[in-house]
Short mmCIF file of C-alpha atoms in Angstrom, two decimals:
data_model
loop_
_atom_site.label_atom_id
_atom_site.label_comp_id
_atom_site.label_asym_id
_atom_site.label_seq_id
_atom_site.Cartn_x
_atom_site.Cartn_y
_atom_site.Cartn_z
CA UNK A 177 0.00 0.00 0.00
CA UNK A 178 1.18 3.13 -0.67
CA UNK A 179 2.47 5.87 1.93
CA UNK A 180 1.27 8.86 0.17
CA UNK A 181 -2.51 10.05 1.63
CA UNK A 182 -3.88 10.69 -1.85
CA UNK A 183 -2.55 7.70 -3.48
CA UNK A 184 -3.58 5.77 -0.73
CA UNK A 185 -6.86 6.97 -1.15
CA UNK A 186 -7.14 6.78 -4.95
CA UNK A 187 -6.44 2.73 -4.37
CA UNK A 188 -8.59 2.18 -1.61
CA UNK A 189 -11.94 4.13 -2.56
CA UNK A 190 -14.61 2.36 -3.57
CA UNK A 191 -18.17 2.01 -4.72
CA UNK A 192 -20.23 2.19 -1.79
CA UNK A 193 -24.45 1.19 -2.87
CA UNK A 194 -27.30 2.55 -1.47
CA UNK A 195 -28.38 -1.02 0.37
CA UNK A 196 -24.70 -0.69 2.78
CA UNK A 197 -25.85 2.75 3.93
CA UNK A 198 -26.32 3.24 7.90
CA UNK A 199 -29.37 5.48 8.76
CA UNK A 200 -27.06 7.84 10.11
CA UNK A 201 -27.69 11.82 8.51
CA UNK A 202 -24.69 13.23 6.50
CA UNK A 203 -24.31 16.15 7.77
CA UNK A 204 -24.42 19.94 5.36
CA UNK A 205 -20.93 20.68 6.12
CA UNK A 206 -19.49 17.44 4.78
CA UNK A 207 -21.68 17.87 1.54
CA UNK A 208 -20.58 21.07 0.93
CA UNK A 209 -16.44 19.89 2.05
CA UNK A 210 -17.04 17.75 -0.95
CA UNK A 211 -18.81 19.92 -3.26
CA UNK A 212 -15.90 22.28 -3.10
CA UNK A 213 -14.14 19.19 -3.71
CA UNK A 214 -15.21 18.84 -6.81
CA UNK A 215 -15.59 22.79 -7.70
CA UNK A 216 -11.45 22.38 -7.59
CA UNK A 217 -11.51 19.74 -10.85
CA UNK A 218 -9.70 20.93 -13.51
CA UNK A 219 -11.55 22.72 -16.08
CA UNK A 220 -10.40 23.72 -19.63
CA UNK A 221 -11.09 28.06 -20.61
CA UNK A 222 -12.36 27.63 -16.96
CA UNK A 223 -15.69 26.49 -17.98
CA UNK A 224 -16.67 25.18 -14.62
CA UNK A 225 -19.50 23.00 -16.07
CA UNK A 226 -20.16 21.02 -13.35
CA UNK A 227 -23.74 21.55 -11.80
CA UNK A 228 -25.38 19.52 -8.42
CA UNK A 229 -29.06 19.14 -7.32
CA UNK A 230 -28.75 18.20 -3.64
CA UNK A 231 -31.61 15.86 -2.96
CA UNK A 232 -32.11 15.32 1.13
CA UNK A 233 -35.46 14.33 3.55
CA UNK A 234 -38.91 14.54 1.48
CA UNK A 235 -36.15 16.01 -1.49
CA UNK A 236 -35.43 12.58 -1.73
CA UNK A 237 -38.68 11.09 -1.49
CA UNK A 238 -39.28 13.65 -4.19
CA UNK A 239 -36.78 12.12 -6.22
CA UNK A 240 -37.82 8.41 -5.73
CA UNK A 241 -41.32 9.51 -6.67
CA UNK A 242 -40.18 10.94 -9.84
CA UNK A 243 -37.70 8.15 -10.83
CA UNK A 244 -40.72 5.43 -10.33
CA UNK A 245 -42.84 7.33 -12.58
CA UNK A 246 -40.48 7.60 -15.06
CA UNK A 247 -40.09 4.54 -15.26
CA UNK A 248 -43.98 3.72 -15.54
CA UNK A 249 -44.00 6.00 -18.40
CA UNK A 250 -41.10 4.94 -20.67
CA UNK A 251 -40.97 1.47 -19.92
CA UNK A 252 -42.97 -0.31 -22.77
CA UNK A 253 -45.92 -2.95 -20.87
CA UNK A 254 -44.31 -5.98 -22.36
CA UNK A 255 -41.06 -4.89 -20.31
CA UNK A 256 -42.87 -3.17 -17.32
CA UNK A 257 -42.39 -5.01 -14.03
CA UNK A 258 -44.27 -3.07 -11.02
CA UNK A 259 -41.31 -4.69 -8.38
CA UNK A 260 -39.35 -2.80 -10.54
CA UNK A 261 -40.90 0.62 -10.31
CA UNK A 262 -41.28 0.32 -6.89
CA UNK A 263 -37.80 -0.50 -6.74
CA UNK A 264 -36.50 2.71 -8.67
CA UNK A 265 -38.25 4.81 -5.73
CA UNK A 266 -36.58 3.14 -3.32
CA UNK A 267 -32.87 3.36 -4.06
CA UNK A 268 -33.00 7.16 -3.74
CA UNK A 269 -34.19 7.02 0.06
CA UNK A 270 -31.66 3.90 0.69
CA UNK A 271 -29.24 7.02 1.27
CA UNK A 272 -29.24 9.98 3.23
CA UNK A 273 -28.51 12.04 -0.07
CA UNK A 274 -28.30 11.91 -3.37
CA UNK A 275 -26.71 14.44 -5.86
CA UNK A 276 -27.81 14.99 -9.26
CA UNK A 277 -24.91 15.41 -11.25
CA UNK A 278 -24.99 18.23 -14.36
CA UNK A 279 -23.14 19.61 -17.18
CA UNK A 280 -23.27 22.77 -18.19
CA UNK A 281 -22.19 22.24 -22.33
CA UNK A 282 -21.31 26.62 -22.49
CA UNK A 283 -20.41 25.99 -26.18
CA UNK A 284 -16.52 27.60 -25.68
CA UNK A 285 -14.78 24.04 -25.48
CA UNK A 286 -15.89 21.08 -27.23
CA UNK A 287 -18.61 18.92 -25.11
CA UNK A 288 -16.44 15.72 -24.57
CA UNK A 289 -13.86 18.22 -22.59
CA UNK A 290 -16.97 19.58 -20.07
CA UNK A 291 -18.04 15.68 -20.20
CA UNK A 292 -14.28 15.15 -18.76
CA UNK A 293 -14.32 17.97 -16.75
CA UNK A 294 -17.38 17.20 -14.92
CA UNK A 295 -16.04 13.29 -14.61
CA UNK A 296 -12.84 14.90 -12.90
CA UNK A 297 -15.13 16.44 -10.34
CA UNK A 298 -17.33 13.25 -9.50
CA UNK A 299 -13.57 11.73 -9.01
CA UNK A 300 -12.87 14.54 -6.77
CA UNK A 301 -16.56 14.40 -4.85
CA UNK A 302 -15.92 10.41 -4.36
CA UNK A 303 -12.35 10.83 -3.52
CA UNK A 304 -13.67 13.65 -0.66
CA UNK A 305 -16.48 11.22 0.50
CA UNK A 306 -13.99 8.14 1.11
CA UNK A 307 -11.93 10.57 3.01
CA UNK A 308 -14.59 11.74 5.39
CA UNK A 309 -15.42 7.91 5.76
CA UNK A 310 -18.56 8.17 3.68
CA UNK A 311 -19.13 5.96 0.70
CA UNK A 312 -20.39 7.26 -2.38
CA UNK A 313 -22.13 5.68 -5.71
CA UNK A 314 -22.49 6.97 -9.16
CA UNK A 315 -25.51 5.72 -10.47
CA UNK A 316 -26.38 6.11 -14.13
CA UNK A 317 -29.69 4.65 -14.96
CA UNK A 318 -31.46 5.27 -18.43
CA UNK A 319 -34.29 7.27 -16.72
CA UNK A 320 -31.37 10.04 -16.20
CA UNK A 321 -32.63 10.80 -19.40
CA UNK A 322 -35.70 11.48 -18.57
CA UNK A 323 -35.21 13.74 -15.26
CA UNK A 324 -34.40 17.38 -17.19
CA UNK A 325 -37.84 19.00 -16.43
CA UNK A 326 -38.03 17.72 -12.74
CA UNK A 327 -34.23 18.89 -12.30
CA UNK A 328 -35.33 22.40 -14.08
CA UNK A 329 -32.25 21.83 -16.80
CA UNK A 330 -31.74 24.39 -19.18
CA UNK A 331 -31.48 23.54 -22.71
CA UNK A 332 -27.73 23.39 -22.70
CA UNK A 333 -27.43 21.11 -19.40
CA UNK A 334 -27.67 17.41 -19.14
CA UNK A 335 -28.01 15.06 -16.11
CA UNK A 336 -25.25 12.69 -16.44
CA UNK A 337 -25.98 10.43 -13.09
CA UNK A 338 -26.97 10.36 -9.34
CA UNK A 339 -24.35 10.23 -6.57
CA UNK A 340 -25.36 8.80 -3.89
CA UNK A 341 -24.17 9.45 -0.20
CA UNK A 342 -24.20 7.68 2.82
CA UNK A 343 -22.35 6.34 6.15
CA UNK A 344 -21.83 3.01 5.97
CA UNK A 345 -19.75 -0.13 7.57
CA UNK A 346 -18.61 -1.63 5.12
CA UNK A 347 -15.25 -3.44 4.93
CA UNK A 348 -12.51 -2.23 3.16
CA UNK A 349 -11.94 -4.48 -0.61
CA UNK A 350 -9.34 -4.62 -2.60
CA UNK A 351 -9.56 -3.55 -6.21
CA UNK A 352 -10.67 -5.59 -8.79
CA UNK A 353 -8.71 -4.63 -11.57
CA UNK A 354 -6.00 -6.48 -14.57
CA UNK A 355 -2.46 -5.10 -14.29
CA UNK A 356 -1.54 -1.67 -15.70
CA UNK A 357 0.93 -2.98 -17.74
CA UNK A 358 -1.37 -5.10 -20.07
CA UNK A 359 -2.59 -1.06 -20.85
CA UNK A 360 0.30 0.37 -21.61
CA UNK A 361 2.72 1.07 -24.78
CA UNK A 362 5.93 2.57 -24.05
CA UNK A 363 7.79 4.47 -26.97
CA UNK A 364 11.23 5.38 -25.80
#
């Protein structure tokens, strides 16, 4: 393991789901210590386009709601199971909170570079979680799709997931993951 704090904690974060969450409140202060977490991604021409909807209390039974009937609406009846939509609504109030996760496309750098920029910061929000002890889960189900008018996203915005955000005891694991040198190329 390494000695260095933030490669240490680049190796040993992990996805935390909603079902391993305590019922223990995360607390404002910690949301925003990792908001500003992820405010200091880097950003090409300074675009900043990354954009959060914090969901919390009846916010997230707001959300659930909304996720189940999205899911009753765009799910064709030969594919519609009811366990399902039930299901949708429950994952967001499995956690404590749940942050939608935006891009603002501004138009002055080419989308895939706000698409990276806005990755960087989820990074840098899950990265802050692990280090405060809370786990943290980027969800991306299809009905993101489908949330613009409920999130109130402007035409140039686009919901790319849900992080969810919880206290949890779970054990540390190691990674799961093929050696880096079967991804590498060197030219010397």
């Amino acid at each position: 393991m390494q000695s260095n704090e933030v490669l240490k904690a680049i190796q040993s974060r992990r996805s935390v789901f909603q079902a391993n969450f305590t019922d223990q409140e995360v607390n404002k202060e910690d949301i925003l210590t990792i908001l500003e977490a992820a405010n200091a991604a880097p950003t090409h021409k300074r675009t900043q386009p990354w954009r959060f909807t914090i969901f919390k209390g009846e916010g997230l039974v707001r959300l659930g709601m909304e996720l189940s009937r999205i899911y009753k609406t765009v799910t064709p009846p030969e594919k519609y199971m009811e366990k399902t939509e039930i299901t949708m609504g429950e994952k967001a109030t499995q956690s404590k909170v749940a942050i939608a996760l935006i891009v603002n496309y501004t138009g002055d750098v080419p989308e895939w570079e706000e698409l990276a920029a806005t990755s960087c910061a989820i990074e840098n929000m899950w990265l802050a979680a692990h280090s405060l002890g809370l786990g943290g889960y980027w969800a991306t189900p299809g009905l993101i799709n489908h949330l613009g008018n409920f999130l109130q996203l402007e035409e140039h915005q686009k919901c790319i997931g849900l992080f969810y955000l919880g206290h949890h005891e779970t054990e540390a694991r190691e990674p799961i993951r093929s050696p880096i040198a079967d991804k590498i190329r060197w030219e010397e």
